[in-house]
XYZ file of C-alpha atoms in Angstrom:
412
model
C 131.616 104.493 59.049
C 133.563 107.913 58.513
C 133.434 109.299 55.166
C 137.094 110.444 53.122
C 139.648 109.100 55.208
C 142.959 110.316 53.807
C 144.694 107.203 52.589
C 148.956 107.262 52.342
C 151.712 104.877 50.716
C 153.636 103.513 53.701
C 155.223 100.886 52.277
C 156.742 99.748 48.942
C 158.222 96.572 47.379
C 159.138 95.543 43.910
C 160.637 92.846 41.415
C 161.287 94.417 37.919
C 163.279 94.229 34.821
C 165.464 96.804 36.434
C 166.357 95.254 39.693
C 164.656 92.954 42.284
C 163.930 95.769 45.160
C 162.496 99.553 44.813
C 165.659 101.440 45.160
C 167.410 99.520 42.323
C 164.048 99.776 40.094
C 163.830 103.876 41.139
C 167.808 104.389 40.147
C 166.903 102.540 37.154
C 163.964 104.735 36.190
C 165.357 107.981 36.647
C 169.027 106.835 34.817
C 166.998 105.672 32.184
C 168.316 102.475 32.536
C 166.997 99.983 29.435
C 165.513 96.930 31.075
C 164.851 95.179 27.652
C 166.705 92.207 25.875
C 166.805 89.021 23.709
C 164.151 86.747 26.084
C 166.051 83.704 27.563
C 162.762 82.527 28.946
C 161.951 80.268 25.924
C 163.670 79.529 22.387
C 162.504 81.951 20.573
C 163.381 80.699 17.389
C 160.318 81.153 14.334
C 158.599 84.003 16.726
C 158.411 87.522 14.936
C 159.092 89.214 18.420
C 162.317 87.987 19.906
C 162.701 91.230 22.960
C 161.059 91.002 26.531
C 161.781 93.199 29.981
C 162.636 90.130 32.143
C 162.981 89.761 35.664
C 166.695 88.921 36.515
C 168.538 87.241 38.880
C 165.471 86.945 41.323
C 165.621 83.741 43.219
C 162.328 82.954 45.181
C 163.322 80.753 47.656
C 164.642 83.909 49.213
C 160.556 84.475 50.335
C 159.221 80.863 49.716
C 159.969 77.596 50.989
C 160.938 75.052 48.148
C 158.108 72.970 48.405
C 156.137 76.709 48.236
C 157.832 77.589 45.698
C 157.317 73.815 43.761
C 153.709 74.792 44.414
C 153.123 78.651 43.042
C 153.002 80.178 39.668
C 155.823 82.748 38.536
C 153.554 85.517 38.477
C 152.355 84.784 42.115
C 156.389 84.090 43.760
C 156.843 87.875 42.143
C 153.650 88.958 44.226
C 154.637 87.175 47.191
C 158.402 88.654 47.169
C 156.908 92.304 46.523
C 153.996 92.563 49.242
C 156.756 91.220 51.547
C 159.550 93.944 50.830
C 156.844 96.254 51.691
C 155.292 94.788 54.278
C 158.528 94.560 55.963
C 159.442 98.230 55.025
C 155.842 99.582 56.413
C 156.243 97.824 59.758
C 151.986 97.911 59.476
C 151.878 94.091 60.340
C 150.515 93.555 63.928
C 149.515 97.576 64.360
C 146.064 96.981 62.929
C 142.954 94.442 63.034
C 143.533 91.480 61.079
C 139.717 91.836 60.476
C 140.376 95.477 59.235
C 143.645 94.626 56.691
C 142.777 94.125 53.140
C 144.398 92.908 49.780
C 143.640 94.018 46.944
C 146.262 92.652 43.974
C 146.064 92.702 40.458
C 146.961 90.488 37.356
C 145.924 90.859 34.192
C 146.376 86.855 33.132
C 147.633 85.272 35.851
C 149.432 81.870 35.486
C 149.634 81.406 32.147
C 152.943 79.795 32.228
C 151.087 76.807 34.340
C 148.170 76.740 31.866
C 151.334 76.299 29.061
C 153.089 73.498 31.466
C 150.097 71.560 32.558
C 148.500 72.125 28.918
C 151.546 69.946 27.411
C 151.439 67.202 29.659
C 147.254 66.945 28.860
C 148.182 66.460 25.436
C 151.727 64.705 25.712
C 151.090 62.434 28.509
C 147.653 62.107 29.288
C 145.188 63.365 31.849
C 146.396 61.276 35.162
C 149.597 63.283 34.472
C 147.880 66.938 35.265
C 149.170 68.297 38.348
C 146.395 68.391 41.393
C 147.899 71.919 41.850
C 147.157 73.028 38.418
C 144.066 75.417 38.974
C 145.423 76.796 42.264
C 148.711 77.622 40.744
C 146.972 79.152 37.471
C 143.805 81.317 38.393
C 144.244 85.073 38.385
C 143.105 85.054 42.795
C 145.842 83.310 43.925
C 148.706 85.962 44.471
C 146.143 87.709 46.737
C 145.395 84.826 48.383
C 148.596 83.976 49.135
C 149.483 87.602 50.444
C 146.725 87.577 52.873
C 148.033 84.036 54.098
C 150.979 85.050 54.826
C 150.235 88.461 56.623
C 147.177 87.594 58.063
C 144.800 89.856 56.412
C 140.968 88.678 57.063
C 139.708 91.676 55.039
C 138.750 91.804 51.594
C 141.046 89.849 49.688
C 140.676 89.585 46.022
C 142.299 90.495 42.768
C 141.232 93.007 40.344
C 141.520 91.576 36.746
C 140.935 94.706 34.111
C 143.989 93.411 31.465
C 146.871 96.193 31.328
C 144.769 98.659 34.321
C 144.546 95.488 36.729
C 147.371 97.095 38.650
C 146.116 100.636 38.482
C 142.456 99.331 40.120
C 143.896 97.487 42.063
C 144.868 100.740 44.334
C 142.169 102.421 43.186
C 139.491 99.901 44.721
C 141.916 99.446 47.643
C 142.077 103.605 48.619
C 138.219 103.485 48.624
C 138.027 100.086 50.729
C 140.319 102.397 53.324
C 138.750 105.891 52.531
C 135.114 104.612 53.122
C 135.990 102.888 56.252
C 135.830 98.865 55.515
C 139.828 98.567 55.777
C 142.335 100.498 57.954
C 145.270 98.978 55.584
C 145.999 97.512 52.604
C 148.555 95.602 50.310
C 147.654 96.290 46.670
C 150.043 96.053 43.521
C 150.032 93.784 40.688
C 151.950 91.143 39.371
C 152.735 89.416 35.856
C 154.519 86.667 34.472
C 153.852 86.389 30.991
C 157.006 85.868 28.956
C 156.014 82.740 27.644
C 155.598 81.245 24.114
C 151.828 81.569 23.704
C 151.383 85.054 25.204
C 154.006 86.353 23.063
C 152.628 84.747 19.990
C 149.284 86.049 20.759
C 150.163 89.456 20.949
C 152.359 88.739 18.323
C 149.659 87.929 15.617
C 147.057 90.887 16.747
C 150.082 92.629 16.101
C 150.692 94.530 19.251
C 153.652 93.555 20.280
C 157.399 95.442 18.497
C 159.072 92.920 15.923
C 162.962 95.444 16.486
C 165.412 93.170 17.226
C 167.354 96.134 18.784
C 166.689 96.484 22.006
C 167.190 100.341 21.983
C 164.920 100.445 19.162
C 162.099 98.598 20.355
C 159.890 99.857 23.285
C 159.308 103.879 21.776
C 156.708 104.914 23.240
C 155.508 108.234 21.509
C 157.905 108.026 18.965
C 157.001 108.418 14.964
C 158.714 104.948 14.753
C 156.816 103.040 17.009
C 155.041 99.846 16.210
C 153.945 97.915 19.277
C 155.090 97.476 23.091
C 157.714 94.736 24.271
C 156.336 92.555 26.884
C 157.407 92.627 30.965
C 156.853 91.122 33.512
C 157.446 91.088 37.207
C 155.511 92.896 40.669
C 155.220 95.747 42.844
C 153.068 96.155 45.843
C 152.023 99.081 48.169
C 150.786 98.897 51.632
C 148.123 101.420 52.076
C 147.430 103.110 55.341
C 144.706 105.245 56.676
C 146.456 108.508 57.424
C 145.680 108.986 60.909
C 146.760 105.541 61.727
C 150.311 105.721 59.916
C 150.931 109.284 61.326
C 150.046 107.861 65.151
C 152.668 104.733 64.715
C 154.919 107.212 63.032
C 155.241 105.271 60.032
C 157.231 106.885 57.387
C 154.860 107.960 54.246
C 155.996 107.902 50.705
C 152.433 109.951 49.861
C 149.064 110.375 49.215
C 146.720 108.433 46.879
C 144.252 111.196 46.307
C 142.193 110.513 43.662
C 140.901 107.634 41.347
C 139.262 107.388 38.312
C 137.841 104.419 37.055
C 135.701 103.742 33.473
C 135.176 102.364 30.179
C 135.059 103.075 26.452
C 132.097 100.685 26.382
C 133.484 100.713 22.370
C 135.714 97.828 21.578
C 137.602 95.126 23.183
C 140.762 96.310 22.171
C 141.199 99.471 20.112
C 141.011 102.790 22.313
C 138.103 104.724 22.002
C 138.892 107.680 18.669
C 138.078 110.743 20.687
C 139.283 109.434 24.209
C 136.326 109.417 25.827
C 136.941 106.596 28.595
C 140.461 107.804 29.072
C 139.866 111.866 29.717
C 136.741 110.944 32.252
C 139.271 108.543 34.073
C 142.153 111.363 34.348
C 139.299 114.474 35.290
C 137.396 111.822 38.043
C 141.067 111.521 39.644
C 142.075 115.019 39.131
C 138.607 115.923 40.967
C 138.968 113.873 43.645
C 142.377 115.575 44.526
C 141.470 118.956 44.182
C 143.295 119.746 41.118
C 143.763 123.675 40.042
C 145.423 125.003 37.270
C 148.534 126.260 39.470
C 149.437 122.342 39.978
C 152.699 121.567 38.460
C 151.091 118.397 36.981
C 153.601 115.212 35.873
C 151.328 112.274 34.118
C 153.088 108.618 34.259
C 151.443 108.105 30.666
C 150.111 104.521 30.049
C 152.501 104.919 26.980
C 153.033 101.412 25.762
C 154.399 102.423 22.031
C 151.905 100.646 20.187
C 150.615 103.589 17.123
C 147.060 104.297 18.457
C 147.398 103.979 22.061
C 149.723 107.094 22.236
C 148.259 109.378 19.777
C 144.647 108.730 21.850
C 146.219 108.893 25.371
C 147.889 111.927 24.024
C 143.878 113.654 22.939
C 142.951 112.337 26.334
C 145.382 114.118 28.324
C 144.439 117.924 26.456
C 140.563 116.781 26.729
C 141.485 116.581 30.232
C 144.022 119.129 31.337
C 142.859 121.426 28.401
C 145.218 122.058 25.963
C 147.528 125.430 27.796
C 147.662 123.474 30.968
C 148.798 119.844 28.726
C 151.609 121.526 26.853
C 152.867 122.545 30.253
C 152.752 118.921 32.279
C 155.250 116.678 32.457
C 154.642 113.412 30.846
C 156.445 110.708 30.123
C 156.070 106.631 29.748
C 158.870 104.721 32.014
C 157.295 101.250 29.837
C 160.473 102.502 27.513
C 162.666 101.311 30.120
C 160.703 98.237 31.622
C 158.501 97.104 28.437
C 154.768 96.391 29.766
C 153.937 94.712 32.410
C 150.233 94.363 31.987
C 148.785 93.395 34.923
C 151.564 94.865 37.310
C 152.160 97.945 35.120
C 150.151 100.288 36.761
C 151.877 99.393 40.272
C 155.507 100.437 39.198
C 154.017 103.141 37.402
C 152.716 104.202 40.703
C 155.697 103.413 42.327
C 157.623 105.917 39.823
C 154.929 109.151 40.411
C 155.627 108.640 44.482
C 159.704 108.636 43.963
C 158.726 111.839 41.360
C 156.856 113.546 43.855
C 159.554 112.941 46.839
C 162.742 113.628 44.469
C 161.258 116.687 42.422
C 162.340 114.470 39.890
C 160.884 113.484 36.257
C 161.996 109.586 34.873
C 162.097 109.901 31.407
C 160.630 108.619 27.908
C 164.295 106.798 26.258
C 164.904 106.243 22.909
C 162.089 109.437 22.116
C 164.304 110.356 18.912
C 161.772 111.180 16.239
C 158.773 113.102 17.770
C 155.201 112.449 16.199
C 153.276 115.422 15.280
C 149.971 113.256 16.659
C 151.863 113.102 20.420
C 153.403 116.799 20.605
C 153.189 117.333 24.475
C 156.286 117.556 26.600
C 157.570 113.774 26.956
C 160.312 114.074 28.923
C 162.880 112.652 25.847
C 166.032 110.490 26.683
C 167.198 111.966 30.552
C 165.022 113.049 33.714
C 164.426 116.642 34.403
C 164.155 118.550 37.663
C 160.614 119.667 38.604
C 158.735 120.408 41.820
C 155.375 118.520 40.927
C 152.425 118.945 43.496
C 150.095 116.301 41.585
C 151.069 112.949 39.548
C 148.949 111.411 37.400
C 149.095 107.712 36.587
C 147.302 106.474 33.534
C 146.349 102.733 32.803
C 144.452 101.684 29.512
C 143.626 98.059 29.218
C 141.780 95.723 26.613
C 137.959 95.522 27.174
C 138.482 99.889 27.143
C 138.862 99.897 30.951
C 140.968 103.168 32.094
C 142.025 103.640 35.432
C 143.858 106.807 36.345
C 145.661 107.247 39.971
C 146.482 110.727 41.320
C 149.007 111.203 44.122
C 150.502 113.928 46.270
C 153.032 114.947 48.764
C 151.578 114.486 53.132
């Protein structure tokens, strides 16, 4: 098997809180477009957090069959309708060895609002009244199974599960399977569905999650007045291509996954590690494995969720990283202020967002940054997107259990 295969973005699909296809989720991102609002999802009457970045209007009998659709989990109908977008939009289908195409998809819980549905009848109705389909509609594999159903990929197919980074290593491990030579393509992404009344009381009562009833005032990532993140949901997927192969079927290529890094804090199952130890090693692996110099004009799609530690750590991770001259002068900014956090398919659009960057020149930006904290004090891109010509994008993922993943992309 060859060694370092160059491994390229030809393909693209998403369902967000800011539109149900990539172009409408990209215009949304760099308009700074606020994807958050009262949830509708569930009554959220007696809950302490009231805000969520739903998917809207998205209709999946458009990709599934009703009695498909009767059979699959939210979270897994969002996977399906993303891998298929860019399936469709890669034209890779039928150019490579079923044997040889890979998925690779992420979630960070799966089908909780199943578990929640099936759960009440248990205890409402009795046990003869559990749906047959309960486990296949609720465990974490199934949107990858279903991908590789539906485009015939006899590869690897499996998800990667690592909480609010499942999307992030979800490329990650897919690039290698390609670079190392056990895949010639790919559909990765991630997927989430967990606006539901149990996940948000959860994160509600660790306190993670904002309490603002103001939607503007909510997800503030960076921000002195920031006190937790506002739950998403929705998908994006990526086909992934070995270079060679896309340039030969003259595919066109969004960019270049580059470089991955991939660790843990090995310190606690939720808080960051103090001195940013897991997080920095993440961002230099990546940076190493795309040849990163100090004459890259750097942007960083920060993990950024708006919850008090998270951003003043990811912010000592970055200068640990970049060293502090070349950190003042990145771009940085967290695009969760527009679309909440995903979890599981966070690190997906966040990829998404550094490959629109990198083909635009053009920075999304950090809303509602108002009131600057002297612990994050690195330029954040506040309120509007900025003009740049970025040669290297960064995309950071931090996720409970202290797994980081950090993607690194750049222009073919």
């Amino acid at each position: 098997m060859s060694e370092n295969r160059r491994v390229v973005v030809t393909g693209l699909g998403a369902v967000t809180p800011l539109g149900n296809d990539t172009e409408k989720t990209w215009e949304g991102l760099k308009n700074g477009r606020n994807g958050i609002a009262p949830i509708t999802l569930f009554d959220t009457q007696g809950f302490k957090a009231v805000l969520g970045a739903e998917v809207k209007g998205f209709d999946p009998r458009e990709y599934l069959e009703v009695n498909e659709v009767l059979r699959t989990d939210r979270y897994a109908q969002f996977a399906v309708a993303a891998a298929q977008q860019a399936a469709a939009e890669s034209g890779v289908g039928g150019t490579v060895d079923p044997e040889r195409f890979a998925v690779i998809f992420g979630s960070g819980i799966g089908g909780i609002g199943t578990f929640e549905n099936e759960y009440r009848k248990l205890l409402e109705k009795g046990p003869r009244r559990v749906s047959p389909l309960f486990v296949p509609m609720m465990i974490g594999n199934m949107a990858a199974g279903l991908i590789a159903i539906r485009h015939d990929c006899r590869g690897s197919a499996m998800p990667a599960v690592t909480a609010c980074a499942s999307g992030s290593n979800a490329i990650g491990e897919a690039m290698r399977l390609i670079r190392h030579g056990y895949a010639d393509a790919a559909i990765t992404g991630g997927a989430e569905a967990a606006i539901c009344p149990s996940a948000v009381a959860g994160f509600t009562n660790m306190q993670a999650l904002s309490t603002s009833q103001d939607p503007d005032g909510a997800s503030l990532p960076f921000d002195k007045r920031r006190g937790g993140f506002v739950i998403g949901e929705g998908a994006v997927a990526l086909v992934l291509e070995e270079y060679r192969h896309a340039k030969a079927r003259g595919a066109k290529i969004y960019g270049e996954v580059c470089g991955y890094g991939s660790t843990c804090d090995a310190h606690h199952i939720t808080a960051p590690h103090p001195q940013a130890r897991g997080g920095a090693q993440a961002m230099m692996d990546a940076m190493r494995e795309a040849g990163y110099t100090g004459e890259d004009t750097v942007y960083i799609n920060a993990h950024g969720t708006g919850t008090p530690m998270n951003d003043a750590v990811e912010t000592a991770a970055i200068k640990k990283a970049l060293g502090e001259e070349q950190a003042k002068r990145a771009f940085v900014s967290s695009t969760k202020s527009m679309t909440g956090h995903m979890l599981g398919a966070a690190g997906a659009l966040e990829a998404l967002a550094c490959l629109f960057a990198l083909e635009e020149g053009l920075i999304p930006p950090t809303i509602n940054l108002c009131e600057p904290d002297e612990a994050c004090d690195l330029n954040y891109v506040p309120q509007t997107a900025v003009r740049a010509d970025i040669t290297l994008a960064l995309s950071n993922s931090l996720g409970f259990g202290g797994h980081n993943a950090c993607l690194a992309f750049r222009k073919v």
